[in-house]
XYZ file of C-alpha atoms in Angstrom:
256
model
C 47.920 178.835 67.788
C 47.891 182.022 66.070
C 48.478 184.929 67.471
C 44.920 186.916 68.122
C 45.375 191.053 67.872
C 44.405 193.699 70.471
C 41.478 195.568 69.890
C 41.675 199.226 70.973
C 38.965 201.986 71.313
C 40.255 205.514 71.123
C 37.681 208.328 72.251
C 37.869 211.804 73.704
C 36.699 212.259 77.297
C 33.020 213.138 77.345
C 32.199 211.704 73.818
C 29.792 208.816 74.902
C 32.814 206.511 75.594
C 31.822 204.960 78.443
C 28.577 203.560 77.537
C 30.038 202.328 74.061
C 32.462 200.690 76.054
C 30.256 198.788 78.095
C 28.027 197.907 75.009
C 31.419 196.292 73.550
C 32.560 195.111 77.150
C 29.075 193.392 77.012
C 29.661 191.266 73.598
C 30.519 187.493 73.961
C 33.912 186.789 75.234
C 34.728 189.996 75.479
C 37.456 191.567 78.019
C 37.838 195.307 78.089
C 39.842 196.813 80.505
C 38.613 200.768 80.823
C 40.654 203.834 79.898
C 44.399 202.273 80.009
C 47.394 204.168 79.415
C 51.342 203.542 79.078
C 52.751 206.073 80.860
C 49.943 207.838 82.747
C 51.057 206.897 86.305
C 48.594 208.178 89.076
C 50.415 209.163 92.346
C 48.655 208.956 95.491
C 45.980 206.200 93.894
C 45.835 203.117 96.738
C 46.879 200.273 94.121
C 48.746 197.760 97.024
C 49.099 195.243 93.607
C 51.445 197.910 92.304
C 54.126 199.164 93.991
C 55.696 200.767 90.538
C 52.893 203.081 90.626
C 53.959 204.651 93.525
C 57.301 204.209 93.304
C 57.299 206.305 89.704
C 54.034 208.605 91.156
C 55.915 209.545 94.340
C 59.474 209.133 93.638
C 59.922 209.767 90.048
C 61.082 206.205 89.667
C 64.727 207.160 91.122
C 65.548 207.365 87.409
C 63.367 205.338 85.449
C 62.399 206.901 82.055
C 59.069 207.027 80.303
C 60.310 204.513 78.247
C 61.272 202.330 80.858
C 57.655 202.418 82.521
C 56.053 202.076 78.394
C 57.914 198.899 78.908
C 56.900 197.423 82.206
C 53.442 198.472 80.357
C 54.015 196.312 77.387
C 55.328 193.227 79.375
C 52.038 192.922 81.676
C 49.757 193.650 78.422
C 51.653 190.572 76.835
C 50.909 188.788 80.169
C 46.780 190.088 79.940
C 46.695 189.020 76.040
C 48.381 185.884 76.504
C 45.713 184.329 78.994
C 42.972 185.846 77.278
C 44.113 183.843 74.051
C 44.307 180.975 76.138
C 40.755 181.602 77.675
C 39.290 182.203 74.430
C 38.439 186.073 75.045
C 38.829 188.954 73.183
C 41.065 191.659 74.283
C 40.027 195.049 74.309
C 41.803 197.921 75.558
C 39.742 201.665 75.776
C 42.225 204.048 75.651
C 42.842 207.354 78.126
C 43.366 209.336 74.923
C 42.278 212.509 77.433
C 46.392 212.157 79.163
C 47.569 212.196 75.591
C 45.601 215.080 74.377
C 44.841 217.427 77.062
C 47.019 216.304 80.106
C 50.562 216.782 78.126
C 52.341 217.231 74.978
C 53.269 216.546 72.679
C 50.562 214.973 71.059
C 50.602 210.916 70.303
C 49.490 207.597 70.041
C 51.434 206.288 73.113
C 48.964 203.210 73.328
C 49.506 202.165 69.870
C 53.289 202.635 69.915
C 53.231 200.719 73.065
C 51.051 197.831 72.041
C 52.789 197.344 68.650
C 55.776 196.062 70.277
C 53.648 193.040 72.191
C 51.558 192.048 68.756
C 49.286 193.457 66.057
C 46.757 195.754 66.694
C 42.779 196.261 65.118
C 41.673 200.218 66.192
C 38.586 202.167 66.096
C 37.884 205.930 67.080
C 34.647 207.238 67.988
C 33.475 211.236 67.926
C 30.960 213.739 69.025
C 30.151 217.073 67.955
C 33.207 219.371 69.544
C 30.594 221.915 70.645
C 28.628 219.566 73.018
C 32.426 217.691 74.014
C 33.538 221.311 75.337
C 30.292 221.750 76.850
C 29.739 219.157 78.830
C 34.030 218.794 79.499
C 33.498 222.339 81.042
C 30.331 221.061 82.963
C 32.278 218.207 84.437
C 35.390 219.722 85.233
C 37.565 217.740 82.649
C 39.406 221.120 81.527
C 40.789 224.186 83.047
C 38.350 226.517 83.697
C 40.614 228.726 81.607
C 40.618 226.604 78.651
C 39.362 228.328 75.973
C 36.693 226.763 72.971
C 39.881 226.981 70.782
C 42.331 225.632 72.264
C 40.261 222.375 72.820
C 39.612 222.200 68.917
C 43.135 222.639 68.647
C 43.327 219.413 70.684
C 40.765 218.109 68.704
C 41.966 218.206 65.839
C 45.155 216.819 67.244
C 43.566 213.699 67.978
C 42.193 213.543 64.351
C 45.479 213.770 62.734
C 46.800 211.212 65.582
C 44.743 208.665 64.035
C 43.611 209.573 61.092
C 43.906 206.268 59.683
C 41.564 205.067 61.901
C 37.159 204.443 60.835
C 35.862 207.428 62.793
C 32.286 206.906 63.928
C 29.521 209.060 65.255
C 28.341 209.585 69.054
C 25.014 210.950 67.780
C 24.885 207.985 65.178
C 24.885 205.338 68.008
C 22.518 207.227 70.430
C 19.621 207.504 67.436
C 20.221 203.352 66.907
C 23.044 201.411 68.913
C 22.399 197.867 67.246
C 23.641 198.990 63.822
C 25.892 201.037 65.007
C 27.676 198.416 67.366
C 27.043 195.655 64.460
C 29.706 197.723 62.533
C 31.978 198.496 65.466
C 32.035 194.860 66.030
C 32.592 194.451 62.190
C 35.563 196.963 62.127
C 37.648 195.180 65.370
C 36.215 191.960 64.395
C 34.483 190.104 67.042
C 30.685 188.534 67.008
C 28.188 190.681 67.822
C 25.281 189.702 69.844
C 22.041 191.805 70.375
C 21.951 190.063 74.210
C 24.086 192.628 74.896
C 21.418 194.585 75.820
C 20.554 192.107 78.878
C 24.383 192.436 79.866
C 24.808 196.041 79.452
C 23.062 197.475 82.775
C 25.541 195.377 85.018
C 28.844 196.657 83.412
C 30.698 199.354 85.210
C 33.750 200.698 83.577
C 36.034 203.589 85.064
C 34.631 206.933 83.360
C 31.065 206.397 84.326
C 29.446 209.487 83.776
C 26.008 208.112 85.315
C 24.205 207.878 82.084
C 23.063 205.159 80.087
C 21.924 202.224 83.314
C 19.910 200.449 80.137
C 19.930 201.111 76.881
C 16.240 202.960 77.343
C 18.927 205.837 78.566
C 21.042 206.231 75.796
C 19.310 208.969 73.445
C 19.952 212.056 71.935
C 19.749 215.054 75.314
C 19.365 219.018 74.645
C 22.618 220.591 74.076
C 23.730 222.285 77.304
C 23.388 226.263 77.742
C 26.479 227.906 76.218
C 27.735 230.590 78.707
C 27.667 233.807 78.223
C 31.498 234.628 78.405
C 32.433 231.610 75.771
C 30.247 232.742 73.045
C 32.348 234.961 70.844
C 35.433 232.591 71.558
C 32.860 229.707 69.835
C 31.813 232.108 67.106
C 35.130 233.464 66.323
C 37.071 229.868 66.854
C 39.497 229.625 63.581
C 39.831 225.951 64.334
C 35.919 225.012 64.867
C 35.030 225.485 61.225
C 37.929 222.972 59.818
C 36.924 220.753 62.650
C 33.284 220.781 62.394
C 34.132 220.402 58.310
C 36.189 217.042 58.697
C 33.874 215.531 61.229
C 30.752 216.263 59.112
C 29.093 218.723 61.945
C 26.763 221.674 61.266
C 28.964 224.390 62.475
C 27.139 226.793 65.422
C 26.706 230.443 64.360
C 25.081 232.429 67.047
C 21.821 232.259 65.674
């Protein structure tokens, strides 16, 4: 049997991630497993199935090096794509790009690295206007408070140079019309699409859930959030959000 390829999604946090990953999670013999990362070990998380987690979370592994937990990563992936060959799935990982991009440095595409020593790899990266990501990161809490507009394009356009030779597709794109949108996601990581996805989609829940998008009838275009007061000359004056807005294909916002 040939070997079948992992199939990775790579997103920003607050992008419209979550709901494309349940849309994919919700194709035929699909298995996604939600916002996975090599090294990002959580300590404190009740995981009794893993003792390394809290062995490296609390301890500091007694030694063990980031490579030596990328590793232990790669072996149980193997284990994961191995049965889901033999089950006839799909393997899809979502990535936690936000640890790579805004919980450390430098930036990198620790995933990828990881998962091209267990077998190839098909990838696809999904965006959203940086204006409404900052927004509604600040709303939720996904930043420092202190973060500033332009250090997150910075960060931005970290993660476009990261994979820029990845197909980059629009959040706004898929809200307006998901079923051509996820017809050439499918396309890109190469697995069937199937518009009964729509039936499946309100009983996925993937880590992430922002409480949007329960059915599809959810999943539109929303009013940009207010932009406070004491960020709007940082927006205005960002050096970084006119390049960014520029290679994404945004309109860029002025003040007006």
């Amino acid at each position: 049997m040939t070997e079948q390829p992992i199939r990775t999604l790579h997103h920003l946090a607050c992008t419209g991630g979550t709901v494309i990953s349940r849309c994919i999670a919700a194709m035929p013999a699909v298995v996604l497993l939600s916002e996975v990362h090599p090294t990002e070990v959580r300590p404190n998380v009740f995981n009794p199935f893993d003792p390394v987690q809290e062995f490296v979370g609390r301890y500091g592994g007694l030694g063990m090096s980031e490579a030596d937990v990328a590793a232990l990563f790669s072996h149980r992936i193997r284990l994961v794509a191995e049965r889901c060959e033999a089950g006839g799935k799909t393997l899809v990982l979502r990535d936690h790009s936000h640890a790579d991009f805004f919980l450390g440095a430098p930036y990198g595409p620790r995933l990828l690295a990881s998962l091209r020593e267990v077998r190839s790899v098909i990838s696809v990266a999904t965006v959203r206007d940086p204006l409404d990501m900052f927004l509604s990161m600040r709303a939720g809490n996904m930043i420092p408070a202190d973060m500033t507009f332009e250090t997150v394009c910075g960060h931005y356009l970290g993660f476009l140079e990261t994979y820029a030779g990845l197909t980059c597709l629009k959040y706004e794109a898929f809200v307006r019309d998901p079923d051509p949108w996820l017809r050439e996601v499918c396309g890109l990581l190469d697995i069937p699409f199937d518009g009964a996805y729509r039936d499946r989609f309100p009983g996925i829940r993937l880590s992430g859930d922002s409480g949007r998008g329960r059915s599809l009838a959810d999943v539109s275009e929303i009013p940009r959030r207010p932009i406070p007061p004491n960020d709007h000359q940082d927006i205005v004056e960002s050096p970084s959000y006119a390049p960014l807005c520029s290679r994404l294909g945004y309109d860029r916002y002025r003040g007006d």
